[in-house]
Structures are given as C-alpha cells and as structure tokens.
mmCIF file of C-alpha atoms and ligand atoms in Angstrom:
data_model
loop_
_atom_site.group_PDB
_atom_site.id
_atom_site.type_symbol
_atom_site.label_atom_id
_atom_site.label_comp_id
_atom_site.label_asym_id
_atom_site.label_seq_id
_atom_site.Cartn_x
_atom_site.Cartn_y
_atom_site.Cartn_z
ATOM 1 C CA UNK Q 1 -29.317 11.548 -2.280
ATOM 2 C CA UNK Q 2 -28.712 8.979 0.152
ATOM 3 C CA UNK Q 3 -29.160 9.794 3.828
ATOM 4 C CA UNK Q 4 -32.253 11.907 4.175
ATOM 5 C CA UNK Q 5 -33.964 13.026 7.771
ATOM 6 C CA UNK Q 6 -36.213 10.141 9.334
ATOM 7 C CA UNK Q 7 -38.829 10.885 12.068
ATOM 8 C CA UNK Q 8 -37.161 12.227 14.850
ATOM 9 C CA UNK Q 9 -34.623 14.335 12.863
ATOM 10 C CA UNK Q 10 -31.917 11.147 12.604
ATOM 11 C CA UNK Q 11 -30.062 10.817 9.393
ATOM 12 C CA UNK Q 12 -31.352 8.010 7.777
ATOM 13 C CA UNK Q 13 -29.010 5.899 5.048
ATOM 14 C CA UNK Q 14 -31.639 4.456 2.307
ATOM 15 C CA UNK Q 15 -29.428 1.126 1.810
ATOM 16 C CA UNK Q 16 -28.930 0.205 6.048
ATOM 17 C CA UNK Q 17 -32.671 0.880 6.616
ATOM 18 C CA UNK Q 18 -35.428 -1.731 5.804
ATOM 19 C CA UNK Q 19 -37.477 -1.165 2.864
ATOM 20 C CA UNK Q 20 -40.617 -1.375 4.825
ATOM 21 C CA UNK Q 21 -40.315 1.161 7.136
ATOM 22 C CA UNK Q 22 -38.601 3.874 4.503
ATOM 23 C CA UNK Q 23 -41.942 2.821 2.122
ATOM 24 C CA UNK Q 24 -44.065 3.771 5.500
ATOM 25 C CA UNK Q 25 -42.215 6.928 5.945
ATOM 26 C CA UNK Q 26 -41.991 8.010 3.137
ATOM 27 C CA UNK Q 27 -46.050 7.916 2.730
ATOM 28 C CA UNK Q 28 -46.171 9.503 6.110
ATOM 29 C CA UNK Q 29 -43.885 12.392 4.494
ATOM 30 C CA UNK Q 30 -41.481 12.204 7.388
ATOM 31 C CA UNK Q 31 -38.489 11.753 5.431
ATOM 32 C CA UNK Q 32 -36.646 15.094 5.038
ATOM 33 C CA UNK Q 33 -33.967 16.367 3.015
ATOM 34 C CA UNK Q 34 -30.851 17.440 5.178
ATOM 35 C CA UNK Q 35 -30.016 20.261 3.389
ATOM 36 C CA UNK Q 36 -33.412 22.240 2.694
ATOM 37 C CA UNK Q 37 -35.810 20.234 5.314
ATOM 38 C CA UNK Q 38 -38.536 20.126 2.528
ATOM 39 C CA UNK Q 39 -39.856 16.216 2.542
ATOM 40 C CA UNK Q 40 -38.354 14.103 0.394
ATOM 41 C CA UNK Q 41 -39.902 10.642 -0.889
ATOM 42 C CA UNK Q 42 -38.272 6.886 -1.673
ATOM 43 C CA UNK Q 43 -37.190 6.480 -5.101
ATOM 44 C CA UNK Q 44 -36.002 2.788 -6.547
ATOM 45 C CA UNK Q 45 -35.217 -0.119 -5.255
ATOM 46 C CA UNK Q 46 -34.512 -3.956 -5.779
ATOM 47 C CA UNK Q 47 -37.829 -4.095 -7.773
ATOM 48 C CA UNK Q 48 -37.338 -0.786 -10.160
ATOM 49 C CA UNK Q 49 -33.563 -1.739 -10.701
ATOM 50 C CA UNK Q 50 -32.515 1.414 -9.679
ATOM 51 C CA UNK Q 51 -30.348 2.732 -6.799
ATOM 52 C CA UNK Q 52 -32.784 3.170 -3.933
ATOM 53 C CA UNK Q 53 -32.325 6.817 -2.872
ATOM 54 C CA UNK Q 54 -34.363 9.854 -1.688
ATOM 55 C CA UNK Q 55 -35.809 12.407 -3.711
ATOM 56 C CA UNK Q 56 -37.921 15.912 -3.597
ATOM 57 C CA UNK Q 57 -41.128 15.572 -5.287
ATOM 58 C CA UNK Q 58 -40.404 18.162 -7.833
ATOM 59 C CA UNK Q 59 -37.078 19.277 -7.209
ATOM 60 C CA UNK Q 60 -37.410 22.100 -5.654
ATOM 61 C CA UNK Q 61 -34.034 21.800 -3.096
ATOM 62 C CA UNK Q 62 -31.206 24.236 -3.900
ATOM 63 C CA UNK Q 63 -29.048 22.014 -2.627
ATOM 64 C CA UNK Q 64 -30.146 19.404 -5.489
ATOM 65 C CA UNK Q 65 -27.491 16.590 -6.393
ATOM 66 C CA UNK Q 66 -31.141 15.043 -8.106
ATOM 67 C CA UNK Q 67 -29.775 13.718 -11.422
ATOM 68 C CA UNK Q 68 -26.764 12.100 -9.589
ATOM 69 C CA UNK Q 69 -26.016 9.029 -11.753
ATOM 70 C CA UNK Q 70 -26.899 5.836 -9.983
ATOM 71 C CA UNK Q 71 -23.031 4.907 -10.323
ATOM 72 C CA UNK Q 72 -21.978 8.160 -8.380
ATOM 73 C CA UNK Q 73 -25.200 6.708 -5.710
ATOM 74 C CA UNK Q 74 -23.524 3.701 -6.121
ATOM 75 C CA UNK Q 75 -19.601 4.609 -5.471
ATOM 76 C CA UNK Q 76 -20.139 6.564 -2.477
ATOM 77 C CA UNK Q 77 -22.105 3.136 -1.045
ATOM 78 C CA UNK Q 78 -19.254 1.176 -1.797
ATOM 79 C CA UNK Q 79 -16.324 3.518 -0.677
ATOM 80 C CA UNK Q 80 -18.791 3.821 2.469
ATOM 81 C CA UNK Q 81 -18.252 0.177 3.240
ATOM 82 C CA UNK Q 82 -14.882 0.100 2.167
ATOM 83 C CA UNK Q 83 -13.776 2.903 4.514
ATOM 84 C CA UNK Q 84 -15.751 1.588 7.281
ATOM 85 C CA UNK Q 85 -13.849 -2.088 7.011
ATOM 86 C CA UNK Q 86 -10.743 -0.052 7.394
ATOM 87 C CA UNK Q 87 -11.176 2.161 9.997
ATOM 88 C CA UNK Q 88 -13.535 0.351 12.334
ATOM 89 C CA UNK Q 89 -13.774 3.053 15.242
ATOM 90 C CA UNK Q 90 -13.954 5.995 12.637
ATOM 91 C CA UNK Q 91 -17.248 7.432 12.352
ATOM 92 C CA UNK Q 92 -18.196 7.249 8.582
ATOM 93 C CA UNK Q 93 -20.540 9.735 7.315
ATOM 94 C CA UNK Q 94 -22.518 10.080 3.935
ATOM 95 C CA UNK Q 95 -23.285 13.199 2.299
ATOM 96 C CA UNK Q 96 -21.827 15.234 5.124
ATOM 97 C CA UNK Q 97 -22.679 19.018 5.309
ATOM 98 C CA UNK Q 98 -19.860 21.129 5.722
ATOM 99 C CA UNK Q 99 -19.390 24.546 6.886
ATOM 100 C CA UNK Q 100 -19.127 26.975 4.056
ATOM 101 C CA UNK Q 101 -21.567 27.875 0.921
ATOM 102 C CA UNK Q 102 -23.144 25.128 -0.505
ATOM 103 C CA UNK Q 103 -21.095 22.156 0.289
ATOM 104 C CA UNK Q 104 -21.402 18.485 0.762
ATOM 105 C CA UNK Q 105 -18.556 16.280 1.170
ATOM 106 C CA UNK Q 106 -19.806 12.895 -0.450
ATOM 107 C CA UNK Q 107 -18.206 10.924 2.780
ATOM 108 C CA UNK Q 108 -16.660 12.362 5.521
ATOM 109 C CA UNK Q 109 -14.422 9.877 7.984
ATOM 110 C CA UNK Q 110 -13.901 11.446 11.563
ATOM 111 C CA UNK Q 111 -11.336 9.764 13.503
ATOM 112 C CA UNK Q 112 -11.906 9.395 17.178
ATOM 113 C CA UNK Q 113 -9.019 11.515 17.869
ATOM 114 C CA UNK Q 114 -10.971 13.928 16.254
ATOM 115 C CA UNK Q 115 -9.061 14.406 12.749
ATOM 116 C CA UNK Q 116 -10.956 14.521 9.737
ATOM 117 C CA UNK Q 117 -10.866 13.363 6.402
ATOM 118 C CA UNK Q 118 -13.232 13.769 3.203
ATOM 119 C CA UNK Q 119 -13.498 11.033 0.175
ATOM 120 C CA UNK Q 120 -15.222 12.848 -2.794
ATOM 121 C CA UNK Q 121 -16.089 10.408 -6.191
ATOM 122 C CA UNK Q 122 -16.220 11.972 -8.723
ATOM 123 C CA UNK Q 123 -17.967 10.629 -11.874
ATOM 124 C CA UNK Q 124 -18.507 14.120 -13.756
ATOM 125 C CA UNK Q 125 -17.055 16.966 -15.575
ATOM 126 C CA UNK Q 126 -15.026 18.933 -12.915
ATOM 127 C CA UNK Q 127 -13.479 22.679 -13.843
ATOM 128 C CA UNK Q 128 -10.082 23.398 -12.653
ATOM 129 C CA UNK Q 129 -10.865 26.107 -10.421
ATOM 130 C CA UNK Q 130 -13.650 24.388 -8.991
ATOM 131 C CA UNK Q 131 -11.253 21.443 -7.849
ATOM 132 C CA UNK Q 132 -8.856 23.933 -6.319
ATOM 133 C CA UNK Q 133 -11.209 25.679 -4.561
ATOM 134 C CA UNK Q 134 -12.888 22.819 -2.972
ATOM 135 C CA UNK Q 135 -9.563 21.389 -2.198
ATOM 136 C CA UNK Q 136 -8.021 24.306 -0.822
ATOM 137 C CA UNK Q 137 -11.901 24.789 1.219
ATOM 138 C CA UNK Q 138 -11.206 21.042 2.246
ATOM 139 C CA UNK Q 139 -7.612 22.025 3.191
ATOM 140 C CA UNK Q 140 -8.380 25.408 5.235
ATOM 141 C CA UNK Q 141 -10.930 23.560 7.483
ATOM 142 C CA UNK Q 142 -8.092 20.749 8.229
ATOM 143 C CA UNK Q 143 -10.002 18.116 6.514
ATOM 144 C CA UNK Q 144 -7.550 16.175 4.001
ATOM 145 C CA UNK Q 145 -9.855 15.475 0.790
ATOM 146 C CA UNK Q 146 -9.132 12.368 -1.330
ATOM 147 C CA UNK Q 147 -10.441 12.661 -4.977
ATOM 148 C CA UNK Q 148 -11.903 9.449 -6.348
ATOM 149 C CA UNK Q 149 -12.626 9.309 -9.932
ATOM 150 C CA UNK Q 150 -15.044 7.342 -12.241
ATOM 151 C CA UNK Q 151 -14.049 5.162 -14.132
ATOM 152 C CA UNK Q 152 -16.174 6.511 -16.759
ATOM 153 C CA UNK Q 153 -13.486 9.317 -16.707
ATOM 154 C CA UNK Q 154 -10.572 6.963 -17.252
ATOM 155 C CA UNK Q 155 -9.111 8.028 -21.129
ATOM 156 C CA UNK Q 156 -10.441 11.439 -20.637
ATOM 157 C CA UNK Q 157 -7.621 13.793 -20.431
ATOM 158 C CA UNK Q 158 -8.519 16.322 -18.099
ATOM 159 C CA UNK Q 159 -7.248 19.779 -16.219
ATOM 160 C CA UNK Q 160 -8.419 18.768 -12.707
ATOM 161 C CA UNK Q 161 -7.395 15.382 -12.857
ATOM 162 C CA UNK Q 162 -4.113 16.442 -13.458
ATOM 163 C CA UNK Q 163 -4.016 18.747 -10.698
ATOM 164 C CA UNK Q 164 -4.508 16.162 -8.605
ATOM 165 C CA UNK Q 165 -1.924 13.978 -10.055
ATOM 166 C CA UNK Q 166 0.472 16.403 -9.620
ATOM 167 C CA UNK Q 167 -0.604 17.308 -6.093
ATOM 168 C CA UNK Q 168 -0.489 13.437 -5.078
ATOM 169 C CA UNK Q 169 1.586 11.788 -7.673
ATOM 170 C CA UNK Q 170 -1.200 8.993 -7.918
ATOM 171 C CA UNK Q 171 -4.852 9.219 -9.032
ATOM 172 C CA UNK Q 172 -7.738 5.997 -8.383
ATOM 173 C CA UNK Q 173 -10.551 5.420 -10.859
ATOM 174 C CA UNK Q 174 -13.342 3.369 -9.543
ATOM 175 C CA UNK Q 175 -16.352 1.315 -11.254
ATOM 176 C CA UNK Q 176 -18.574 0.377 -8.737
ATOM 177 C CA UNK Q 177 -20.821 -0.755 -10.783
ATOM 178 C CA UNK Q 178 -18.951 -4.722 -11.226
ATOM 179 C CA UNK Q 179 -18.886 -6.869 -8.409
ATOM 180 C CA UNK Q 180 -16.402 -6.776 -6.844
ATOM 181 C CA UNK Q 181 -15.698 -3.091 -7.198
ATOM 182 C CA UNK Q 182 -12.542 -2.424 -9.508
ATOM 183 C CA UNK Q 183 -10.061 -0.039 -9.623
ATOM 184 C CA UNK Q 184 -7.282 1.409 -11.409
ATOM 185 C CA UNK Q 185 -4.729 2.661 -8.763
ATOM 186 C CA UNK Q 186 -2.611 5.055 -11.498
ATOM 187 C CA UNK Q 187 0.373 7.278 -10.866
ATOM 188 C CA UNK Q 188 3.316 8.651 -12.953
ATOM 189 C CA UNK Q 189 6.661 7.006 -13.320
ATOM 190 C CA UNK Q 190 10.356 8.208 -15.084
ATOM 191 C CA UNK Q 191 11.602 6.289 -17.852
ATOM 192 C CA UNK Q 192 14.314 5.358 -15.369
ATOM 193 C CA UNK Q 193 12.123 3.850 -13.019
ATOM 194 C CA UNK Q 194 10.296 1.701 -15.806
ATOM 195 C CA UNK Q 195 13.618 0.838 -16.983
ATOM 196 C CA UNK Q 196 14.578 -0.639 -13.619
ATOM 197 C CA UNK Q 197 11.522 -2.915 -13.622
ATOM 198 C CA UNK Q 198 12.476 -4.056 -17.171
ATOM 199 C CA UNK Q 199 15.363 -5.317 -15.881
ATOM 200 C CA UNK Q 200 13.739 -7.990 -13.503
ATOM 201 C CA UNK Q 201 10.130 -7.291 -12.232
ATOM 202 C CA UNK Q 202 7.677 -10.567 -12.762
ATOM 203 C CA UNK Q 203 4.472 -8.506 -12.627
ATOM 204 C CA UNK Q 204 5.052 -4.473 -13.160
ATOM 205 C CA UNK Q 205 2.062 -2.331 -13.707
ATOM 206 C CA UNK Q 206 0.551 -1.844 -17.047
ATOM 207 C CA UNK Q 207 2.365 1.377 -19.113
ATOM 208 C CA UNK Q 208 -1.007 3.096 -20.715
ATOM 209 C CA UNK Q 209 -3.276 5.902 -19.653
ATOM 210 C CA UNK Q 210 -2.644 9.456 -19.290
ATOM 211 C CA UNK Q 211 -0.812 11.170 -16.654
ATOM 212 C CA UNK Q 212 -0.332 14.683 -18.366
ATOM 213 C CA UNK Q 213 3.100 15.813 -18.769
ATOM 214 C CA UNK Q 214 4.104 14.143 -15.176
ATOM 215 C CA UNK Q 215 5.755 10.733 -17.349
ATOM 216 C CA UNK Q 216 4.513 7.265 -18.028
ATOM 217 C CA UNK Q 217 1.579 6.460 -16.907
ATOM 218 C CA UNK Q 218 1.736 3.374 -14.662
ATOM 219 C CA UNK Q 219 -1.435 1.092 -13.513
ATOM 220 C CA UNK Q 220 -2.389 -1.266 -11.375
ATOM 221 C CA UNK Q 221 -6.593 -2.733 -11.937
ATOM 222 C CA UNK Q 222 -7.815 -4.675 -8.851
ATOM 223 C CA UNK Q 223 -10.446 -5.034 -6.400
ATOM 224 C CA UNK Q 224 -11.396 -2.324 -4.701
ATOM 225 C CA UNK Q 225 -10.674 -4.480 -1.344
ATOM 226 C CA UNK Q 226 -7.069 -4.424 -1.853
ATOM 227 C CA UNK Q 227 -6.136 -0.742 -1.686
ATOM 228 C CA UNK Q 228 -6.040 1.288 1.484
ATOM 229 C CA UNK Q 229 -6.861 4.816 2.348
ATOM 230 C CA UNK Q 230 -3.922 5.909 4.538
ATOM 231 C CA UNK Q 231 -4.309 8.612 6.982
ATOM 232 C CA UNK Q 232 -2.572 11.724 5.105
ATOM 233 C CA UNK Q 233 -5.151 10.688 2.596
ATOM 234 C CA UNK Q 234 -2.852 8.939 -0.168
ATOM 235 C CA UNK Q 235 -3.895 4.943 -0.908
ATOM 236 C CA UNK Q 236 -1.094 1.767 -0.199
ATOM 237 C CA UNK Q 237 -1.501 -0.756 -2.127
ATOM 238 C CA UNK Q 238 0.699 -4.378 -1.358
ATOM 239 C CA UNK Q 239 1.603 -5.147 -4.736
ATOM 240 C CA UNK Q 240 2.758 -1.042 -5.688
ATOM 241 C CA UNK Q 241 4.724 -1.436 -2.780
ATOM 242 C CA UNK Q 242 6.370 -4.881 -3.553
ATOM 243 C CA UNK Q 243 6.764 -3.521 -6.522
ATOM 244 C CA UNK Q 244 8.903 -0.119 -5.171
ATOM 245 C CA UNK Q 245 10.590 -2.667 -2.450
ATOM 246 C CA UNK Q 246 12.320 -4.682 -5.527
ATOM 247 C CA UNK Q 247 12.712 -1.518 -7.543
ATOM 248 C CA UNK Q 248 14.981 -0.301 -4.841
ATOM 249 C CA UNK Q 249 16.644 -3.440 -4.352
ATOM 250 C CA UNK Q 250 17.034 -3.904 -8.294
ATOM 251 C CA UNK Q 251 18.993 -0.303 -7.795
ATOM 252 C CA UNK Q 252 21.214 -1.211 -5.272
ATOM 253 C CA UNK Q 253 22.271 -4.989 -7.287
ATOM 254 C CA UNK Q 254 22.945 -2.924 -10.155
ATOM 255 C CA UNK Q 255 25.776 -0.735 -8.330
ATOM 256 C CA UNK Q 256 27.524 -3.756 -6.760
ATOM 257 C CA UNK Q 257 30.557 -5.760 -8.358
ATOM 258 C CA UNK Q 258 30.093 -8.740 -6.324
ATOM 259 C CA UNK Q 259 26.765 -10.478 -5.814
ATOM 260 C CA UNK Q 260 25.412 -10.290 -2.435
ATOM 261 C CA UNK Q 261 23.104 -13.174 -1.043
ATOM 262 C CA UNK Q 262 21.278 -11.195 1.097
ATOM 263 C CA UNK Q 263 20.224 -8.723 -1.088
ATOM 264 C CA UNK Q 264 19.263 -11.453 -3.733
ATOM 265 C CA UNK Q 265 17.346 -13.385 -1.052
ATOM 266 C CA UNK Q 266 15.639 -10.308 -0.241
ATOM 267 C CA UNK Q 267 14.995 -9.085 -3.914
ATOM 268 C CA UNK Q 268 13.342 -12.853 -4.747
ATOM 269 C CA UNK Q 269 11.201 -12.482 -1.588
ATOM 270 C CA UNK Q 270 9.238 -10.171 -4.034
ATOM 271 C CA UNK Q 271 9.412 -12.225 -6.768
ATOM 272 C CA UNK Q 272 9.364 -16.085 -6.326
ATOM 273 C CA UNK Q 273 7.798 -18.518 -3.422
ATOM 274 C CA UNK Q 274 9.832 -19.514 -0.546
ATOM 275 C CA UNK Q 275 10.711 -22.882 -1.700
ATOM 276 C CA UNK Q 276 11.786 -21.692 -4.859
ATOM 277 C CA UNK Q 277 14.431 -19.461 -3.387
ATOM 278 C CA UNK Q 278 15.235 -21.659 -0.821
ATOM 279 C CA UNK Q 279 15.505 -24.957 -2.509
ATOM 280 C CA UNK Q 280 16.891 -23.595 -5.898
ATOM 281 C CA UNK Q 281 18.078 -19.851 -6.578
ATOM 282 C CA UNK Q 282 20.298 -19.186 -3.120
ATOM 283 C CA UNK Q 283 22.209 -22.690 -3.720
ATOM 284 C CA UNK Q 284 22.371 -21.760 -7.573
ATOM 285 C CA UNK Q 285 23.959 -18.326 -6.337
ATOM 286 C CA UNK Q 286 26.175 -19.955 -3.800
ATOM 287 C CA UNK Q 287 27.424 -22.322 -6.331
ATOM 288 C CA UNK Q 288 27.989 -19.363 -8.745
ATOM 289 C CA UNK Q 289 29.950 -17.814 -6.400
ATOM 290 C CA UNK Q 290 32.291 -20.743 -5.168
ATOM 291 C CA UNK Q 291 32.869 -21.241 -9.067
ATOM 292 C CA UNK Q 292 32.092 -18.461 -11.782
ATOM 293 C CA UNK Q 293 33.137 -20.356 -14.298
ATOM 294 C CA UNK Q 294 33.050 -24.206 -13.755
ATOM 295 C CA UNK Q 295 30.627 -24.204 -16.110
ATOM 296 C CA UNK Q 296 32.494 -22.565 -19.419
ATOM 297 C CA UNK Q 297 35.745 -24.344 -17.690
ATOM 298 C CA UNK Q 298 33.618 -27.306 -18.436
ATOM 299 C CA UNK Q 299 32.190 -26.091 -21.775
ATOM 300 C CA UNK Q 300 30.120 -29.536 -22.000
ATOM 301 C CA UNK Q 301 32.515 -32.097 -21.226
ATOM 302 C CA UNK Q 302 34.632 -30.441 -24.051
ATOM 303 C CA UNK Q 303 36.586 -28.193 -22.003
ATOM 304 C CA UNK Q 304 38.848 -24.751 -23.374
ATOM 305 C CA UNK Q 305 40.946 -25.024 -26.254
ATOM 306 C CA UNK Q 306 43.980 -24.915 -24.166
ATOM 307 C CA UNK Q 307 42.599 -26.532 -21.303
ATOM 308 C CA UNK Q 308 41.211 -29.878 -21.266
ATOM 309 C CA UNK Q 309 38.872 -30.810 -18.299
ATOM 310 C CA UNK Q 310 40.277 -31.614 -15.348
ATOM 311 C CA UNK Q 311 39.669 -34.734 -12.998
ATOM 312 C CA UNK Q 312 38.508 -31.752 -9.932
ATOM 313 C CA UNK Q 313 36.351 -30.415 -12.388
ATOM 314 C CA UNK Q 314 34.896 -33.531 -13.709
ATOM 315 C CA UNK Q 315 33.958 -34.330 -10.051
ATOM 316 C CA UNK Q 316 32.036 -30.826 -9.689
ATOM 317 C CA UNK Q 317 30.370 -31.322 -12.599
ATOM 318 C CA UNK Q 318 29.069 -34.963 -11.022
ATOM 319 C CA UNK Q 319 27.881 -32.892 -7.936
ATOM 320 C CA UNK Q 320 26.000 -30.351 -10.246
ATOM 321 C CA UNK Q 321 24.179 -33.392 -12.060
ATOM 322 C CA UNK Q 322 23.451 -35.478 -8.128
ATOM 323 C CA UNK Q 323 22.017 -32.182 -7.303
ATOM 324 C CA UNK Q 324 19.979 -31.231 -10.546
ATOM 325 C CA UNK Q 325 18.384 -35.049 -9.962
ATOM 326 C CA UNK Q 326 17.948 -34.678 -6.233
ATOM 327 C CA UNK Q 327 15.782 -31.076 -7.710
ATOM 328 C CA UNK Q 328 14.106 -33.147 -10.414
ATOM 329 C CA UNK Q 329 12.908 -36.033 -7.272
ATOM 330 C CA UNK Q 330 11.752 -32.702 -5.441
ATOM 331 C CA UNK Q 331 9.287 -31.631 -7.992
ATOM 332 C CA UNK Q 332 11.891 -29.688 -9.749
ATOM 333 C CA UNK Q 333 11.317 -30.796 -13.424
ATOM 334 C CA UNK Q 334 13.955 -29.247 -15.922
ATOM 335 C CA UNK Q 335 11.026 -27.223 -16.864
ATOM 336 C CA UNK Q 336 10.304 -25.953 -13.869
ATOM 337 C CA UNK Q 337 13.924 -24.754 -13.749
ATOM 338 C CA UNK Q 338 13.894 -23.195 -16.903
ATOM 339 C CA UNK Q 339 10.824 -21.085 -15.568
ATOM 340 C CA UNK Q 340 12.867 -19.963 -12.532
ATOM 341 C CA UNK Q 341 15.683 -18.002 -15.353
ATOM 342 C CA UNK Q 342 13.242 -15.032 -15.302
ATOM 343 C CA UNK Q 343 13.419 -14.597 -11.729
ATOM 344 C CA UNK Q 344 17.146 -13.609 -12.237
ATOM 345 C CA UNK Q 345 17.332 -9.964 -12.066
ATOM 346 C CA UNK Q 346 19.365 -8.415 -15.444
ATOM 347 C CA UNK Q 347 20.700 -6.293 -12.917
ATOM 348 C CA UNK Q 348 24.721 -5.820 -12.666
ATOM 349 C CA UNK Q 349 26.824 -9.106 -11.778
ATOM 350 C CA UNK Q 350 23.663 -11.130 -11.242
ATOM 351 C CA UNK Q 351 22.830 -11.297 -14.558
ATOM 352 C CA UNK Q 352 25.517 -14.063 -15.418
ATOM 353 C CA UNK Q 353 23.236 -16.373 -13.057
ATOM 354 C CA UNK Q 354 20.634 -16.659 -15.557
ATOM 355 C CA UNK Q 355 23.584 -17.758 -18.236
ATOM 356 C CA UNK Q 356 25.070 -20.133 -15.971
ATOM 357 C CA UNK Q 357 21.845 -21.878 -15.153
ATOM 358 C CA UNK Q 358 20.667 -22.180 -18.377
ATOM 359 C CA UNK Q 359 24.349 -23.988 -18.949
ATOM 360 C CA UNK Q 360 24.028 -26.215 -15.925
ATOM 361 C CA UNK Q 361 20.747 -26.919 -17.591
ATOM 362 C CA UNK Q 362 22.463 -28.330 -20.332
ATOM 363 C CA UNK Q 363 23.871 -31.194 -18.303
ATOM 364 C CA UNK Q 364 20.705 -33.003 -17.183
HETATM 365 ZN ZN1 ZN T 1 -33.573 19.761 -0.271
#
C-alpha cells in the first residue's frame, strides 16, 4: 500500500513524505495500516529499487493488497499526479476507503462542489461479475468509476474489459513504468468511419488490438500528459478529437457538388499549418474554381484535339507559372508542393484538386 496512518492518525503518502522521517517512524511502529490499524513498516526505496510502500510485518491485514505489483504501486502514483495537474482544487485521494464490504477505490477525486469520482488501474485478472458489481457499487454511491488498465493486459482478450468498452465505447491502457508514462487511448470504430479517414486523414489512429465484437479497434499511444479525465468520467484527447472534427467535415465535403472554401479551410485547419493553407491550398482552390479545366483546356501547351489553345488561355497559364515561381521564392520548392497533394481530401468534388495540382505541377 501507499498511504498508511502516521503519528497522529494522518494519512501518510510514502512517495510525498521524506525518507527520513518514514525510516524513524516506521522503527517507532507508528505507521498504521488504514484499513486494519495493525502497524505497518517501510518497505523499498531508491536504494532497494523497489517501489517504496508500506507493509504488515507478516501479513496479517484482511484488507491485504500485499503482493500488489510495483507497476500497479506505480500507476496509481502517476495517475495521482496526473489527476492532480488537472483538477487543481480537487482533493485527490489514494487508496480511499469506501463505504461498503471490503472496498478501496485506488484514487478517489472529490470535487469541491462535492461530486465524486473514482480512478481504479487495473493491472490484473478481473472476473466479469466482479467488474459489474464494483461498477454498479461505484455507481449506486454516485461516484462515476473510470477503469484504467495495464498495459500488461493490452492483447489479452478479456470479458470485463469488454464490458467496459461497451459501457464507454473507449478503454486506456497505461505503462507507468517508461518515463514519460504511455498510453494507449483505444475505442471501437465502423468500417464506415475508418473508411472516411481513408479518404483524407494525415495521421488516423493505428487499426490493431481487440475491441470484442464492438468493430475495429482504433488506437492512439502517447504520453500520459496528453489525455484528460473529463468530468462524466470518459478521457478527451486533442488529436481523437481533431481527428472526429475532420471526420465530420470529410462527411459533409463528400455530400456537396460544389466545393466550398470554408469548409475546405476548415477541414485543412486539421490537417496542414497555417501558411500552407493560406499561402497555397485556398488560392489553389480558388483558382480551381474560377477555371475547372484550364488546365486539360491547356493539356501542356498542346491543347484538345478540336481546340487549339487560345491566346486568353495562354495568358492564364503565364499567371499559373508567375505564381508557381513567386511559391518557389517563398520556400515553396516543387517538392514541397508535391507533399501538399495528400492534404487534398478524396472526398466528393475536391478530389479533382489533387489532379489539377499535380497538372499545374507539370508546368514549372
Ligand atoms: Zn491492515
């Protein structure tokens, strides 16, 4: 455990306190365990390369969680910190008792306005009825339980963790063991949905692990420090919900017959940097727009069969090249332009952009 009693009956946490004076305390047997009030001792440390934490001398608490693993010691420290950073005037409590048989949520959060919510990491085997009892426990005292699971627990395919897919429609796995902590922020997706981000999505989520029978599994891994425990107890995370900002906006530029700049402008925005759009993709658009087809008018100075190019067009063509140059003096190598075709969305009427770029291309 990690918070035992200290002299006067205050909850001491092993990792805030200095070594010293738990070593002092400890020989004194005034460190108690919450749960039974037998005395409990200091066990690891910097120097023993183990999670410093509290023990009974011969485990003799009913209330035991002896034999946690260090990384379950370890996950609850880290999601400690992490939930503190977010919710500075929360009170953030370790190994809180709870009303009811037997039962310790691994950290409790209590919001000054009183509302409470539990964070439980889980790191071992965990029945099905087990889960749904302590959830619906959680749930009956008003206390909205997050499950956090191991990442030891990743490719295991398992009832409860399932359950809670199905009851959140996302699931986190954590290793705090690396440094920074990492997670995998994991939830289920249709095949229409990871369709749509085919069609135009620079960095969608990895398609592996198990979901059950919920769809495809979708994944972000990151730092631990980028995800965010909401207050109804699901996570936000910036780049799932870039990701479901241009998934919407790929759905709406798929059902159009004209292109619209505002919706490409704002589908980009969660794409490509501001100078990008700016300086090259809304004047390629606008161009594209004044003049679909300049470009196979054109058809390389060769113009159609039937249709030799005209003087007007000629002229537009000299305008193209000025402006492809003015790009190039800008830091806007053919190269780099030729990176920006992925940006264009496959998506309805905008697809042609890509095309006509890579044909404008052409001239320089
Ligand atoms: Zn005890």
């Amino acid at each position: 455990m990690l918070v035992a009693y200290g002299p006067e009956g205050q909850p001491i946490v092993a990792e805030e306190t200095p070594l010293e004076q738990l070593l002092t305390w400890s020989h004194e047997q005034q460190l108690h365990c919450p749960n039974c009030r037998g005395v409990v001792h200091v066990r690891g440390g910097p120097s023993k390369r183990m999670q410093l934490h509290f023990a009974h001398q011969r485990g003799e608490c009913a209330w035991s969680t002896e034999g946690e693993s260090v990384r379950h010691m370890r996950g609850k420290l880290v999601l400690a910190q992490w939930l503190r950073a977010q919710f500075p005037q929360a009170t953030v409590l370790l190994e809180e008792r709870l009303p009811g048989p037997n039962r310790i949520a691994d950290i409790l959060l209590r919001h000054s306005d009183g509302h409470q919510q539990a964070v439980e990491f889980q790191c071992a085997p965990l029945e099905l009825d087990e889960w749904q009892m302590r959830h619906a426990a959680y749930r009956a005292a008003e206390i909205i339980d997050t499950w956090i699971i191991g990442s030891n627990r990743l490719e295991k395919q398992e009832a409860f963790i399932e359950a809670i897919l199905s009851f959140t429609r996302e699931i986190v796995f954590l290793d705090p063991l690396l440094t920074p902590a990492r997670t995998w922020l994991r939830w289920p997706a249709t095949r229409e949905t990871v369709r749509t981000w085919q069609s135009g999505v620079q960095q969608p989520p990895a398609l592996t692990g198990w979901v059950g029978r919920l769809g495809f599994g979708a994944t972000f891994v990151g730092d631990l420090e980028r995800l965010h425990l909401t207050s109804h107890g699901t996570f936000s995370h910036p780049q799932r919900a870039a990701l479901a900002e241009s998934q919407q906006l790929l759905r709406q530029m798929e059902h159009v017959s004209i292109p619209d700049l505002a919706i490409f402008e704002a589908y980009l925005a969660t794409q490509a940097d501001t100078t990008t759009i700016r300086m090259v993709l809304l004047p390629l658009l606008r161009a594209y727009l004044r003049d679909p087809d300049l470009l196979r008018r054109y058809n390389y100075g060769r113009g159609q069969w039937n249709q030799p190019v005209s003087p007007a067009d000629q002229q537009r063509i000299e305008r193209a090249r000025a402006w492809l140059h003015e790009l190039a003096l800008q830091g806007f190598s053919s190269e780099r332009l030729r990176a920006c075709i992925p940006l264009i969305p496959l998506a309805g009427p905008y697809a042609a952009l890509a095309n006509y770029l890579e044909m404008l291309l052409a001239l320089a």
